[in-house]
CSV table of C-alpha atoms in Angstrom, one decimal:
chain,number,residue,atom,x,y,z
F,1,MET,CA,19.5,-62.9,-42.3
F,2,LYS,CA,17.7,-63.4,-39.1
F,3,GLN,CA,18.8,-60.0,-38.0
F,4,ILE,CA,17.6,-58.2,-40.9
F,5,LEU,CA,14.2,-59.7,-41.6
F,6,PRO,CA,12.4,-58.5,-38.2
F,7,VAL,CA,13.5,-54.8,-39.1
F,8,ILE,CA,11.7,-55.5,-42.8
F,9,PHE,CA,8.8,-56.9,-41.0
F,10,LEU,CA,8.3,-54.1,-38.7
F,11,SER,CA,8.7,-51.2,-41.3
F,12,LEU,CA,6.2,-53.1,-43.6
F,13,MET,CA,3.8,-53.5,-40.7
F,14,ILE,CA,3.9,-49.8,-39.9
F,15,ALA,CA,3.3,-49.1,-43.4
F,16,ALA,CA,0.5,-51.5,-43.6
F,17,CYS,CA,-1.1,-50.0,-40.7
F,18,SER,CA,-0.5,-53.2,-38.7
F,19,THR,CA,-2.9,-55.2,-40.8
F,20,MET,CA,-0.4,-57.9,-41.5
F,21,PRO,CA,-0.9,-60.9,-39.2
F,22,LYS,CA,1.7,-61.6,-36.6
F,23,GLU,CA,4.6,-63.8,-37.3
F,24,ILE,CA,4.3,-67.6,-36.6
F,25,ASP,CA,5.8,-68.7,-33.3
F,26,GLU,CA,9.2,-70.1,-33.9
F,27,LYS,CA,8.6,-73.1,-31.5
F,28,TYR,CA,6.0,-74.5,-33.9
F,29,LEU,CA,8.7,-74.8,-36.7
F,30,ALA,CA,11.0,-76.9,-34.9
F,31,GLU,CA,10.5,-79.9,-36.9
F,32,LYS,CA,10.8,-78.6,-40.2
F,33,THR,CA,11.8,-81.0,-43.0
F,34,ASP,CA,15.0,-80.5,-45.3
F,35,SER,CA,12.4,-79.3,-48.0
F,36,ASP,CA,10.6,-76.9,-45.6
F,37,THR,CA,14.1,-75.5,-44.6
F,38,LYS,CA,15.1,-74.9,-48.1
F,39,SER,CA,11.5,-73.4,-48.8
F,40,VAL,CA,11.8,-71.0,-45.9
F,41,TYR,CA,15.3,-69.8,-46.7
F,42,ALA,CA,14.5,-69.2,-50.3
F,43,LEU,CA,11.5,-67.0,-49.3
F,44,GLU,CA,13.8,-65.4,-46.6
F,45,GLN,CA,16.3,-64.5,-49.3
F,46,LYS,CA,13.4,-63.2,-51.6
F,47,ILE,CA,12.2,-60.7,-49.0
F,48,ILE,CA,16.0,-59.4,-48.4
F,49,ASP,CA,16.2,-59.0,-52.3
F,50,LYS,CA,12.9,-57.2,-52.8
F,51,ASN,CA,13.9,-55.0,-49.8
F,52,LYS,CA,17.0,-54.1,-51.6
F,53,GLU,CA,15.1,-53.3,-54.9
F,54,LYS,CA,12.7,-51.1,-52.8
F,55,GLN,CA,15.7,-49.2,-51.3
F,56,SER,CA,17.3,-48.8,-54.7
F,57,VAL,CA,14.1,-47.0,-56.1
F,58,GLU,CA,14.0,-44.9,-52.7
F,59,SER,CA,17.7,-43.9,-53.3
F,60,ARG,CA,17.0,-42.9,-57.1
F,61,MET,CA,13.9,-40.7,-56.0
F,62,LYS,CA,16.0,-39.0,-53.4
F,63,GLU,CA,18.5,-38.2,-56.1
F,64,GLN,CA,15.8,-37.0,-58.5
F,65,SER,CA,14.5,-34.6,-55.7
F,66,LYS,CA,17.8,-32.8,-55.6
F,67,LEU,CA,17.7,-31.8,-59.3
F,68,PRO,CA,17.0,-28.1,-59.9
F,69,ALA,CA,13.4,-27.3,-60.2
F,70,GLY,CA,11.7,-24.3,-62.1
F,71,THR,CA,10.4,-25.9,-65.3
F,72,GLU,CA,6.9,-25.2,-64.6
F,73,GLU,CA,7.9,-21.5,-63.6
F,74,GLU,CA,9.7,-21.1,-66.9
F,75,ILE,CA,6.8,-22.3,-68.6
F,76,LYS,CA,4.5,-19.9,-67.1
F,77,LEU,CA,6.7,-16.8,-67.8
F,78,LEU,CA,7.2,-18.1,-71.6
F,79,GLU,CA,3.4,-18.3,-71.9
F,80,LYS,CA,3.0,-14.6,-70.5
F,81,GLU,CA,5.7,-13.6,-73.1
F,82,ASN,CA,4.0,-15.6,-75.8
F,83,GLY,CA,0.5,-13.6,-75.1
F,84,ILE,CA,2.5,-10.4,-75.2
F,85,LEU,CA,4.3,-11.1,-78.5
F,86,LYS,CA,0.7,-12.1,-80.1
F,87,ASP,CA,-0.7,-8.8,-79.0
F,88,GLN,CA,2.2,-7.0,-80.5
F,89,VAL,CA,1.9,-8.8,-83.8
F,90,TYR,CA,-1.6,-8.2,-83.9
F,91,TYR,CA,-1.0,-4.4,-83.1
F,92,TYR,CA,1.6,-4.1,-85.9
F,93,GLU,CA,-0.5,-5.8,-88.3
F,94,LYS,CA,-3.3,-3.4,-87.4
F,95,ILE,CA,-1.0,-0.2,-88.0
F,96,LYS,CA,0.7,-2.0,-91.1
F,97,ASP,CA,4.1,-1.3,-89.5
F,98,ALA,CA,6.0,-4.0,-91.5
F,99,VAL,CA,9.5,-3.6,-89.9
F,100,ASN,CA,8.3,-4.2,-86.4
F,101,LEU,CA,5.8,-6.7,-87.4
F,102,GLU,CA,8.6,-8.9,-88.9
F,103,THR,CA,10.7,-8.5,-85.8
F,104,LYS,CA,7.7,-9.6,-83.3
F,105,LYS,CA,6.8,-12.5,-85.8
F,106,SER,CA,10.3,-13.7,-85.5
F,107,GLN,CA,10.5,-13.4,-81.6
F,108,LEU,CA,7.1,-15.0,-81.6
F,109,ILE,CA,8.1,-18.2,-83.3
F,110,GLU,CA,11.4,-18.5,-81.1
F,111,ASN,CA,9.2,-18.1,-78.2
F,112,GLU,CA,6.7,-20.8,-79.3
F,113,SER,CA,9.7,-23.1,-80.0
F,114,ALA,CA,11.3,-22.5,-76.6
F,115,LEU,CA,7.9,-23.0,-75.1
F,116,SER,CA,7.2,-26.2,-76.7
F,117,LYS,CA,10.6,-27.7,-75.6
F,118,LYS,CA,9.9,-26.6,-72.0
F,119,ARG,CA,6.6,-28.3,-72.0
F,120,ASP,CA,8.0,-31.5,-73.3
F,121,LEU,CA,10.8,-31.3,-70.7
F,122,PHE,CA,8.2,-30.9,-68.1
F,123,GLN,CA,6.1,-33.8,-69.3
F,124,TYR,CA,9.4,-35.9,-69.4
F,125,GLN,CA,10.2,-34.8,-65.8
F,126,GLN,CA,6.7,-35.4,-64.5
F,127,SER,CA,6.6,-38.8,-66.3
F,128,GLU,CA,9.9,-40.0,-64.7
F,129,LYS,CA,8.7,-38.9,-61.3
F,130,ASN,CA,5.3,-40.7,-61.7
F,131,LEU,CA,7.3,-43.9,-63.1
F,132,ASN,CA,9.5,-43.8,-59.9
F,133,GLU,CA,6.5,-43.6,-57.7
F,134,ALA,CA,4.7,-46.5,-59.5
F,135,GLU,CA,7.8,-48.7,-59.2
F,136,LEU,CA,8.1,-47.8,-55.4
F,137,ASP,CA,4.5,-48.9,-55.1
F,138,LEU,CA,5.2,-52.1,-56.8
F,139,ARG,CA,8.3,-53.0,-55.0
F,140,ASN,CA,6.3,-52.4,-51.7
F,141,ALA,CA,3.6,-54.6,-53.0
F,142,GLU,CA,6.1,-57.3,-54.1
F,143,LEU,CA,8.1,-57.3,-50.7
F,144,ALA,CA,4.6,-57.4,-48.7
F,145,GLN,CA,3.6,-60.6,-51.1
F,146,ALA,CA,7.0,-62.2,-50.4
F,147,ILE,CA,6.5,-61.7,-46.5
F,148,ALA,CA,3.0,-63.2,-47.0
F,149,GLU,CA,4.3,-66.0,-48.8
F,150,LEU,CA,6.8,-66.8,-46.0
F,151,ASN,CA,4.1,-66.6,-43.5
F,152,SER,CA,1.8,-68.8,-45.3
F,153,LYS,CA,4.5,-71.4,-45.5
F,154,LYS,CA,5.4,-71.3,-42.0
F,155,SER,CA,1.7,-71.6,-41.0
F,156,LYS,CA,1.5,-74.9,-42.8
F,157,ILE,CA,4.7,-76.1,-41.1
F,158,ALA,CA,3.5,-75.1,-37.7
F,159,LYS,CA,0.0,-76.8,-38.5
F,160,VAL,CA,1.8,-80.3,-39.2
F,161,TYR,CA,3.8,-79.5,-35.9
F,162,ARG,CA,0.9,-78.9,-33.8
F,163,ASP,CA,-1.3,-81.6,-35.3
F,164,LYS,CA,1.3,-84.0,-34.4
F,165,ASN,CA,2.5,-82.7,-30.9
F,166,GLU,CA,-0.5,-81.1,-29.4
F,167,PRO,CA,-3.4,-83.1,-27.8
F,168,ALA,CA,-6.6,-83.2,-29.7
F,169,LYS,CA,-9.2,-80.9,-28.0
F,170,PRO,CA,-12.4,-82.6,-27.0
F,171,GLU,CA,-15.1,-81.9,-29.6
F,172,GLU,CA,-17.5,-79.0,-28.6
F,173,LYS,CA,-21.1,-79.7,-28.9
F,174,GLU,CA,-22.8,-76.7,-30.6
F,175,ASN,CA,-26.1,-75.5,-29.1
F,176,PHE,CA,-28.1,-72.5,-30.6
F,177,PHE,CA,-26.0,-69.9,-28.9
F,178,THR,CA,-22.7,-71.0,-29.5
F,179,ALA,CA,-23.5,-71.8,-33.4
F,180,LEU,CA,-24.6,-68.1,-33.4
F,181,LEU,CA,-21.7,-66.7,-31.8
F,182,ASN,CA,-19.3,-68.8,-34.0
F,183,LYS,CA,-21.2,-67.5,-37.1
F,184,ILE,CA,-21.0,-64.0,-36.0
F,185,ASN,CA,-17.3,-64.5,-35.3
F,186,LYS,CA,-16.6,-66.3,-38.4
F,187,LYS,CA,-15.1,-69.1,-36.7
F,188,ASP,CA,-14.3,-72.0,-39.3
F,189,PRO,CA,-14.1,-75.4,-37.5
F,190,ASP,CA,-11.5,-76.6,-39.8
F,191,ASP,CA,-9.4,-73.6,-38.8
F,192,ILE,CA,-8.4,-74.9,-35.4
F,193,TYR,CA,-5.1,-72.7,-35.0
F,194,GLY,CA,-6.4,-69.7,-36.8
F,195,TYR,CA,-4.0,-70.0,-39.6
F,196,LYS,CA,-6.4,-69.5,-42.3
F,197,LYS,CA,-5.8,-65.7,-42.3
F,198,TYR,CA,-2.3,-66.3,-43.6
F,199,ASP,CA,-3.4,-67.6,-47.0
F,200,GLU,CA,-6.4,-65.0,-47.0
F,201,TYR,CA,-3.8,-62.4,-46.6
F,202,LEU,CA,-1.4,-63.8,-49.1
F,203,VAL,CA,-4.3,-63.6,-51.7
F,204,THR,CA,-4.9,-60.0,-50.9
F,205,LYS,CA,-1.2,-59.3,-51.2
F,206,LYS,CA,-1.2,-61.1,-54.9
F,207,GLN,CA,-4.0,-58.8,-55.9
F,208,GLU,CA,-2.4,-55.5,-54.7
F,209,THR,CA,0.8,-56.6,-56.4
F,210,SER,CA,-1.3,-57.2,-59.9
F,211,LYS,CA,-2.9,-53.8,-59.5
F,212,ALA,CA,0.6,-52.3,-59.0
F,213,GLU,CA,2.3,-54.2,-62.0
F,214,SER,CA,-0.6,-52.7,-64.2
F,215,LYS,CA,-0.2,-49.2,-62.9
F,216,HIS,CA,3.7,-49.5,-63.4
F,217,LYS,CA,3.2,-50.8,-67.0
F,218,GLU,CA,1.0,-47.8,-67.6
F,219,ALA,CA,3.7,-45.3,-66.1
F,220,VAL,CA,6.3,-47.1,-68.2
F,221,ILE,CA,4.4,-46.5,-71.5
F,222,LYS,CA,3.8,-42.6,-70.5
F,223,PHE,CA,7.4,-42.2,-69.6
F,224,GLN,CA,8.7,-43.8,-72.9
F,225,GLU,CA,6.4,-41.6,-74.9
F,226,ALA,CA,7.4,-38.5,-73.0
F,227,LYS,CA,11.2,-39.3,-73.3
F,228,LEU,CA,10.7,-39.8,-77.2
F,229,ASN,CA,8.9,-36.2,-77.6
F,230,PHE,CA,11.6,-34.8,-75.4
F,231,GLU,CA,14.4,-36.2,-77.4
F,232,LYS,CA,12.9,-35.0,-80.6
F,233,THR,CA,13.3,-31.4,-79.4
F,234,LYS,CA,16.7,-31.5,-78.3
């Protein structure tokens, strides 16, 4: 597991433009309790599972990209043919040519039926593509959140260790300039080790997951509607 996780972390950091806080130094996790160990293990397993889910979607998208394209071009050709047939129907109506008129009307009906089916197929294909993209965004968000949860947990374990083992620093007296500097740098006196960023990052990742879930639900509904319309025309 320990060999897999750094690869996952690295790929996610690259995707997130390195905004993810760096990992907690392992030396501060030396005195984990049994409960801590179980929690960390569970979160590490969750990360591996989420990464597998993400890879499964990526594999599905690769297979979909190999499918023959051209539906959009077929639609354009049918639309062009549809326009020609309408002009011909209008022409034969105008000159009162009943024989050719009947033939062209029949061809127009067939063309419009084929055009409708191709449009439904295209909507189905596009909605499936959009659904896969929305699912990939969701899996990426869930993976990032799982890593943030692990780092947040580790930061709490590390704080306990450092509070216990590191000598307390003498309290600094703030003057006007140091107070101003701390305010500019947003230095929190209660955040001695700079671990607050792990919880803040987790909040951000949860928000992103929530947004990705909403978009995925919308994509599922649109896909189901497009699939239903497509199956009706079969």
